[in-house]
């Protein structure tokens, strides 16, 4: 059954309560199982979805484009430098105008505030496809993957080691909504604000102890390039590696949102090993986002 979030924006994941999140994940699983038979085809019939990417993307851009097409809609990829935005038109006016043509706007931006301004001005649903602060579409796929591998999300211990960034924040927000425990291990200065994670520690081993999932992301996110060296030094003790897997639960899975830098934030053994759920996680972006678009787009 489709989930009804018609007309709403999806900017941080805080828009979803637990029942709605579970229903979205159920629907994503249905769309995944029925993909070959065309499940969801026609849900976006006659609708156009703008895919506005101001920053690079492999998974998000391609999975949204394929997803919109599979739902019978028309995906419209746009880049910042080809719009008048690049010549000073405001993000608000861009949103007002796009709303007259398209039925939803998916945006990846270097500024979370710009995405909020776009959403305020636009009359159509706006979906955050990554800002420096949040990556909620990623967290939907993360939770879908954990549910597939481990069953119920309730009470799962998810250890996130490394930079307390957009991916960590969205995982903490939606993980908490799902009833999971998200423990973040990061050095001082790289942690999430208080109140999002179940626990934050400077000790990656303590976070990994008994964990059902070990998760990491890059140490140098888009926009952090100038701090690259300082970040690599500070985050070096927080690598997702075999030593952490040794203290995790026997059933523990490895997650990474990708792109990865094997040998840096994650060892090749963890990324490509038998406990890795990373490739399913990447695939699940498609199914989770199809369920989301079906729910949001009137
Ligand atoms: N995980 C993720 O969002 O990947 P892309 O940057 O390739 O979209
Ligand atoms: N934290 C990373 C995620 C990339 C998908 C970044 O923002 O660059």
GROMACS .gro file of C-alpha atoms and ligand atoms in nm:
model
  314
    1UNK     CA    1   0.000   0.000   0.000
    2UNK     CA    2   0.131   0.347  -0.087
    3UNK     CA    3   0.212   0.588   0.198
    4UNK     CA    4   0.046   0.931   0.199
    5UNK     CA    5   0.279   1.226   0.259
    6UNK     CA    6   0.130   1.423  -0.030
    7UNK     CA    7   0.273   1.767  -0.087
    8UNK     CA    8   0.519   1.747   0.203
    9UNK     CA    9   0.891   1.824   0.186
   10UNK     CA   10   1.160   1.578   0.295
   11UNK     CA   11   1.453   1.785   0.418
   12UNK     CA   12   1.587   1.621   0.735
   13UNK     CA   13   1.388   1.302   0.799
   14UNK     CA   14   1.225   1.466   1.102
   15UNK     CA   15   0.911   1.486   0.887
   16UNK     CA   16   0.848   1.114   0.947
   17UNK     CA   17   0.702   0.954   1.257
   18UNK     CA   18   0.773   0.593   1.331
   19UNK     CA   19   0.462   0.447   1.171
   20UNK     CA   20   0.516   0.646   0.852
   21UNK     CA   21   0.882   0.548   0.836
   22UNK     CA   22   0.792   0.181   0.877
   23UNK     CA   23   0.522   0.208   0.611
   24UNK     CA   24   0.770   0.372   0.372
   25UNK     CA   25   1.024   0.093   0.430
   26UNK     CA   26   0.748  -0.167   0.377
   27UNK     CA   27   0.657  -0.001   0.050
   28UNK     CA   28   1.023   0.020  -0.056
   29UNK     CA   29   1.055  -0.355   0.005
   30UNK     CA   30   0.741  -0.417  -0.204
   31UNK     CA   31   0.874  -0.202  -0.487
   32UNK     CA   32   1.205  -0.389  -0.471
   33UNK     CA   33   1.039  -0.731  -0.479
   34UNK     CA   34   0.809  -0.630  -0.763
   35UNK     CA   35   1.056  -0.434  -0.972
   36UNK     CA   36   1.078  -0.684  -1.256
   37UNK     CA   37   0.698  -0.685  -1.283
   38UNK     CA   38   0.687  -0.305  -1.292
   39UNK     CA   39   0.562  -0.241  -0.937
   40UNK     CA   40   0.476   0.127  -0.894
   41UNK     CA   41   0.471   0.193  -1.269
   42UNK     CA   42   0.232   0.478  -1.336
   43UNK     CA   43   0.257   0.626  -0.983
   44UNK     CA   44   0.419   0.937  -1.132
   45UNK     CA   45   0.241   0.918  -1.466
   46UNK     CA   46   0.246   1.257  -1.638
   47UNK     CA   47   0.458   1.415  -1.362
   48UNK     CA   48   0.800   1.574  -1.399
   49UNK     CA   49   1.056   1.570  -1.118
   50UNK     CA   50   1.344   1.821  -1.134
   51UNK     CA   51   1.673   1.668  -1.023
   52UNK     CA   52   1.882   1.970  -0.936
   53UNK     CA   53   2.242   1.878  -0.853
   54UNK     CA   54   2.481   2.158  -0.757
   55UNK     CA   55   2.740   1.900  -0.649
   56UNK     CA   56   2.869   1.570  -0.789
   57UNK     CA   57   2.672   1.250  -0.735
   58UNK     CA   58   2.674   0.897  -0.868
   59UNK     CA   59   2.421   0.704  -0.660
   60UNK     CA   60   2.171   0.976  -0.574
   61UNK     CA   61   2.153   1.127  -0.920
   62UNK     CA   62   2.128   0.794  -1.104
   63UNK     CA   63   1.890   0.626  -0.858
   64UNK     CA   64   1.652   0.923  -0.867
   65UNK     CA   65   1.661   0.939  -1.246
   66UNK     CA   66   1.598   0.566  -1.283
   67UNK     CA   67   1.340   0.572  -1.003
   68UNK     CA   68   1.133   0.853  -1.152
   69UNK     CA   69   1.137   0.676  -1.491
   70UNK     CA   70   1.031   0.345  -1.339
   71UNK     CA   71   0.738   0.519  -1.166
   72UNK     CA   72   0.627   0.647  -1.507
   73UNK     CA   73   0.742   1.005  -1.450
   74UNK     CA   74   0.976   1.233  -1.639
   75UNK     CA   75   1.308   1.305  -1.463
   76UNK     CA   76   1.454   1.647  -1.545
   77UNK     CA   77   1.824   1.670  -1.448
   78UNK     CA   78   1.945   2.028  -1.389
   79UNK     CA   79   2.283   2.170  -1.293
   80UNK     CA   80   2.337   2.496  -1.106
   81UNK     CA   81   2.562   2.638  -1.375
   82UNK     CA   82   2.301   2.599  -1.647
   83UNK     CA   83   2.032   2.792  -1.458
   84UNK     CA   84   2.007   3.168  -1.408
   85UNK     CA   85   2.091   3.090  -1.044
   86UNK     CA   86   2.452   3.098  -1.160
   87UNK     CA   87   2.397   3.462  -1.266
   88UNK     CA   88   2.236   3.576  -0.944
   89UNK     CA   89   1.867   3.474  -0.961
   90UNK     CA   90   1.762   3.380  -0.609
   91UNK     CA   91   1.697   3.024  -0.499
   92UNK     CA   92   1.348   3.135  -0.389
   93UNK     CA   93   1.256   3.271  -0.732
   94UNK     CA   94   1.402   2.957  -0.888
   95UNK     CA   95   1.170   2.749  -0.667
   96UNK     CA   96   0.866   2.966  -0.746
   97UNK     CA   97   0.923   2.926  -1.118
   98UNK     CA   98   1.012   2.555  -1.115
   99UNK     CA   99   0.688   2.493  -0.921
  100UNK     CA  100   0.493   2.614  -1.225
  101UNK     CA  101   0.650   2.343  -1.442
  102UNK     CA  102   0.740   2.042  -1.232
  103UNK     CA  103   0.565   1.831  -0.967
  104UNK     CA  104   0.859   1.786  -0.727
  105UNK     CA  105   1.215   1.914  -0.686
  106UNK     CA  106   1.504   1.696  -0.569
  107UNK     CA  107   1.805   1.908  -0.476
  108UNK     CA  108   2.168   1.850  -0.375
  109UNK     CA  109   2.327   2.169  -0.252
  110UNK     CA  110   2.634   2.297  -0.070
  111UNK     CA  111   2.403   2.496   0.157
  112UNK     CA  112   2.128   2.349   0.375
  113UNK     CA  113   1.986   2.699   0.417
  114UNK     CA  114   1.941   2.727   0.038
  115UNK     CA  115   1.740   2.405   0.038
  116UNK     CA  116   1.520   2.544   0.317
  117UNK     CA  117   1.468   2.867   0.121
  118UNK     CA  118   1.382   2.669  -0.191
  119UNK     CA  119   1.132   2.458   0.003
  120UNK     CA  120   0.970   2.768   0.155
  121UNK     CA  121   0.924   2.929  -0.184
  122UNK     CA  122   0.825   2.621  -0.385
  123UNK     CA  123   0.466   2.498  -0.402
  124UNK     CA  124   0.574   2.143  -0.483
  125UNK     CA  125   0.749   1.885  -0.259
  126UNK     CA  126   1.122   1.941  -0.214
  127UNK     CA  127   1.350   1.646  -0.137
  128UNK     CA  128   1.696   1.693   0.013
  129UNK     CA  129   1.942   1.488  -0.191
  130UNK     CA  130   2.231   1.588   0.041
  131UNK     CA  131   2.342   1.907   0.205
  132UNK     CA  132   2.646   1.946   0.432
  133UNK     CA  133   2.404   1.904   0.726
  134UNK     CA  134   2.170   1.621   0.624
  135UNK     CA  135   2.139   1.323   0.390
  136UNK     CA  136   1.799   1.177   0.479
  137UNK     CA  137   1.751   0.976   0.156
  138UNK     CA  138   2.068   0.787   0.244
  139UNK     CA  139   1.933   0.704   0.590
  140UNK     CA  140   1.614   0.557   0.439
  141UNK     CA  141   1.826   0.316   0.234
  142UNK     CA  142   2.046   0.241   0.536
  143UNK     CA  143   1.745   0.139   0.744
  144UNK     CA  144   1.596  -0.065   0.460
  145UNK     CA  145   1.927  -0.253   0.432
  146UNK     CA  146   1.947  -0.318   0.806
  147UNK     CA  147   1.591  -0.444   0.812
  148UNK     CA  148   1.663  -0.684   0.526
  149UNK     CA  149   1.977  -0.818   0.692
  150UNK     CA  150   1.876  -0.817   1.058
  151UNK     CA  151   1.497  -0.806   1.078
  152UNK     CA  152   1.338  -0.553   1.311
  153UNK     CA  153   1.514  -0.220   1.365
  154UNK     CA  154   1.383  -0.191   1.720
  155UNK     CA  155   1.673  -0.208   1.966
  156UNK     CA  156   1.946  -0.257   1.703
  157UNK     CA  157   2.284  -0.116   1.804
  158UNK     CA  158   2.432   0.078   1.512
  159UNK     CA  159   2.788   0.202   1.568
  160UNK     CA  160   2.891   0.490   1.344
  161UNK     CA  161   3.266   0.552   1.356
  162UNK     CA  162   3.437   0.854   1.199
  163UNK     CA  163   3.321   1.200   1.101
  164UNK     CA  164   2.996   1.316   1.264
  165UNK     CA  165   2.874   1.454   0.934
  166UNK     CA  166   2.555   1.476   0.726
  167UNK     CA  167   2.532   1.096   0.688
  168UNK     CA  168   2.582   1.040   1.062
  169UNK     CA  169   2.325   1.307   1.150
  170UNK     CA  170   2.056   1.160   0.923
  171UNK     CA  171   2.131   0.808   1.048
  172UNK     CA  172   2.094   0.931   1.407
  173UNK     CA  173   1.765   1.109   1.334
  174UNK     CA  174   1.595   0.832   1.140
  175UNK     CA  175   1.758   0.552   1.342
  176UNK     CA  176   1.611   0.701   1.658
  177UNK     CA  177   1.270   0.730   1.492
  178UNK     CA  178   1.292   0.360   1.404
  179UNK     CA  179   1.375   0.264   1.765
  180UNK     CA  180   1.740   0.176   1.700
  181UNK     CA  181   2.033   0.283   1.914
  182UNK     CA  182   2.285   0.489   1.715
  183UNK     CA  183   2.622   0.524   1.890
  184UNK     CA  184   2.872   0.765   1.737
  185UNK     CA  185   3.246   0.733   1.792
  186UNK     CA  186   3.428   1.047   1.682
  187UNK     CA  187   3.701   1.274   1.814
  188UNK     CA  188   3.615   1.604   1.987
  189UNK     CA  189   3.526   1.859   1.723
  190UNK     CA  190   3.382   1.597   1.485
  191UNK     CA  191   3.078   1.490   1.688
  192UNK     CA  192   2.709   1.553   1.636
  193UNK     CA  193   2.527   1.812   1.842
  194UNK     CA  194   2.390   1.671   2.168
  195UNK     CA  195   2.061   1.489   2.174
  196UNK     CA  196   2.068   1.317   1.834
  197UNK     CA  197   2.276   1.003   1.893
  198UNK     CA  198   2.197   0.759   2.175
  199UNK     CA  199   2.557   0.801   2.289
  200UNK     CA  200   2.880   0.967   2.168
  201UNK     CA  201   3.225   0.851   2.262
  202UNK     CA  202   3.585   0.904   2.163
  203UNK     CA  203   3.647   0.529   2.179
  204UNK     CA  204   3.562   0.342   1.854
  205UNK     CA  205   3.613   0.004   2.020
  206UNK     CA  206   3.362   0.084   2.293
  207UNK     CA  207   3.109   0.191   2.027
  208UNK     CA  208   3.166  -0.126   1.822
  209UNK     CA  209   3.137  -0.362   2.119
  210UNK     CA  210   2.838  -0.587   2.053
  211UNK     CA  211   2.714  -0.367   1.767
  212UNK     CA  212   2.477  -0.510   1.504
  213UNK     CA  213   2.613  -0.276   1.239
  214UNK     CA  214   2.935  -0.081   1.188
  215UNK     CA  215   2.898   0.225   0.969
  216UNK     CA  216   3.145   0.480   0.838
  217UNK     CA  217   3.169   0.753   0.577
  218UNK     CA  218   3.447   0.956   0.418
  219UNK     CA  219   3.669   1.173   0.635
  220UNK     CA  220   3.668   1.458   0.381
  221UNK     CA  221   3.317   1.541   0.268
  222UNK     CA  222   3.231   1.766  -0.025
  223UNK     CA  223   3.321   2.118   0.087
  224UNK     CA  224   3.575   2.003   0.349
  225UNK     CA  225   3.866   1.975   0.103
  226UNK     CA  226   4.068   2.259   0.258
  227UNK     CA  227   4.076   2.076   0.593
  228UNK     CA  228   4.169   1.743   0.435
  229UNK     CA  229   4.499   1.691   0.610
  230UNK     CA  230   4.380   1.788   0.958
  231UNK     CA  231   4.076   1.563   0.916
  232UNK     CA  232   4.281   1.263   0.807
  233UNK     CA  233   4.502   1.303   1.114
  234UNK     CA  234   4.218   1.351   1.361
  235UNK     CA  235   4.006   1.069   1.221
  236UNK     CA  236   4.281   0.810   1.163
  237UNK     CA  237   4.201   0.618   1.487
  238UNK     CA  238   3.838   0.583   1.372
  239UNK     CA  239   3.891   0.353   1.073
  240UNK     CA  240   3.628   0.080   1.021
  241UNK     CA  241   3.849  -0.228   1.019
  242UNK     CA  242   3.874  -0.594   1.114
  243UNK     CA  243   3.972  -0.510   1.473
  244UNK     CA  244   3.639  -0.334   1.522
  245UNK     CA  245   3.451  -0.617   1.350
  246UNK     CA  246   3.613  -0.858   1.598
  247UNK     CA  247   3.440  -0.691   1.893
  248UNK     CA  248   3.106  -0.637   1.716
  249UNK     CA  249   2.819  -0.885   1.731
  250UNK     CA  250   2.872  -1.207   1.530
  251UNK     CA  251   2.591  -1.102   1.298
  252UNK     CA  252   2.726  -0.750   1.249
  253UNK     CA  253   2.708  -0.599   0.901
  254UNK     CA  254   2.929  -0.330   0.751
  255UNK     CA  255   2.771  -0.018   0.602
  256UNK     CA  256   2.918   0.273   0.407
  257UNK     CA  257   2.715   0.524   0.207
  258UNK     CA  258   2.987   0.542  -0.064
  259UNK     CA  259   3.195   0.673  -0.230
  260UNK     CA  260   3.460   0.493  -0.022
  261UNK     CA  261   3.835   0.535   0.007
  262UNK     CA  262   3.951   0.180   0.084
  263UNK     CA  263   4.255   0.194   0.310
  264UNK     CA  264   4.147   0.526   0.458
  265UNK     CA  265   3.818   0.535   0.653
  266UNK     CA  266   3.752   0.165   0.584
  267UNK     CA  267   3.978  -0.133   0.512
  268UNK     CA  268   3.932  -0.323   0.184
  269UNK     CA  269   3.860  -0.635   0.393
  270UNK     CA  270   3.565  -0.467   0.565
  271UNK     CA  271   3.432  -0.302   0.250
  272UNK     CA  272   3.453  -0.605   0.021
  273UNK     CA  273   3.431  -0.881   0.283
  274UNK     CA  274   3.145  -1.118   0.351
  275UNK     CA  275   2.994  -0.899   0.622
  276UNK     CA  276   2.963  -0.601   0.390
  277UNK     CA  277   2.608  -0.492   0.307
  278UNK     CA  278   2.739  -0.188   0.123
  279UNK     CA  279   2.632  -0.286  -0.230
  280UNK     CA  280   2.278  -0.372  -0.121
  281UNK     CA  281   2.277  -0.042   0.063
  282UNK     CA  282   2.364   0.141  -0.259
  283UNK     CA  283   2.094  -0.049  -0.450
  284UNK     CA  284   1.840   0.031  -0.182
  285UNK     CA  285   1.869   0.402  -0.256
  286UNK     CA  286   1.658   0.330  -0.563
  287UNK     CA  287   1.380   0.141  -0.386
  288UNK     CA  288   1.360   0.372  -0.084
  289UNK     CA  289   1.345   0.685  -0.300
  290UNK     CA  290   1.076   0.537  -0.524
  291UNK     CA  291   0.864   0.476  -0.213
  292UNK     CA  292   0.935   0.831  -0.096
  293UNK     CA  293   0.842   0.995  -0.429
  294UNK     CA  294   0.527   0.788  -0.456
  295UNK     CA  295   0.426   0.912  -0.110
  296UNK     CA  296   0.517   1.280  -0.157
  297UNK     CA  297   0.416   1.370  -0.511
  298UNK     CA  298   0.046   1.452  -0.544
  299LIG     N1  299   2.586   0.800  -0.110
  299LIG     C1  300   2.566   0.900  -0.200
  299LIG     O1  301   2.486   0.990  -0.180
  299LIG     O2  302   2.642   0.887  -0.312
  299LIG     P1  303   2.651   0.994  -0.431
  299LIG     O3  304   2.728   1.113  -0.378
  299LIG     O4  305   2.724   0.924  -0.539
  299LIG     O5  306   2.513   1.034  -0.472
  300LIG     N1  307   2.959   1.291   0.372
  300LIG     C1  308   2.975   1.279   0.229
  300LIG     C2  309   2.868   1.192   0.173
  300LIG     C3  310   2.876   1.167   0.025
  300LIG     C4  311   2.762   1.085  -0.024
  300LIG     C5  312   2.974   1.417   0.166
  300LIG     O1  313   2.893   1.502   0.209
  300LIG     O2  314   3.053   1.443   0.076
   0.00000   0.00000   0.00000
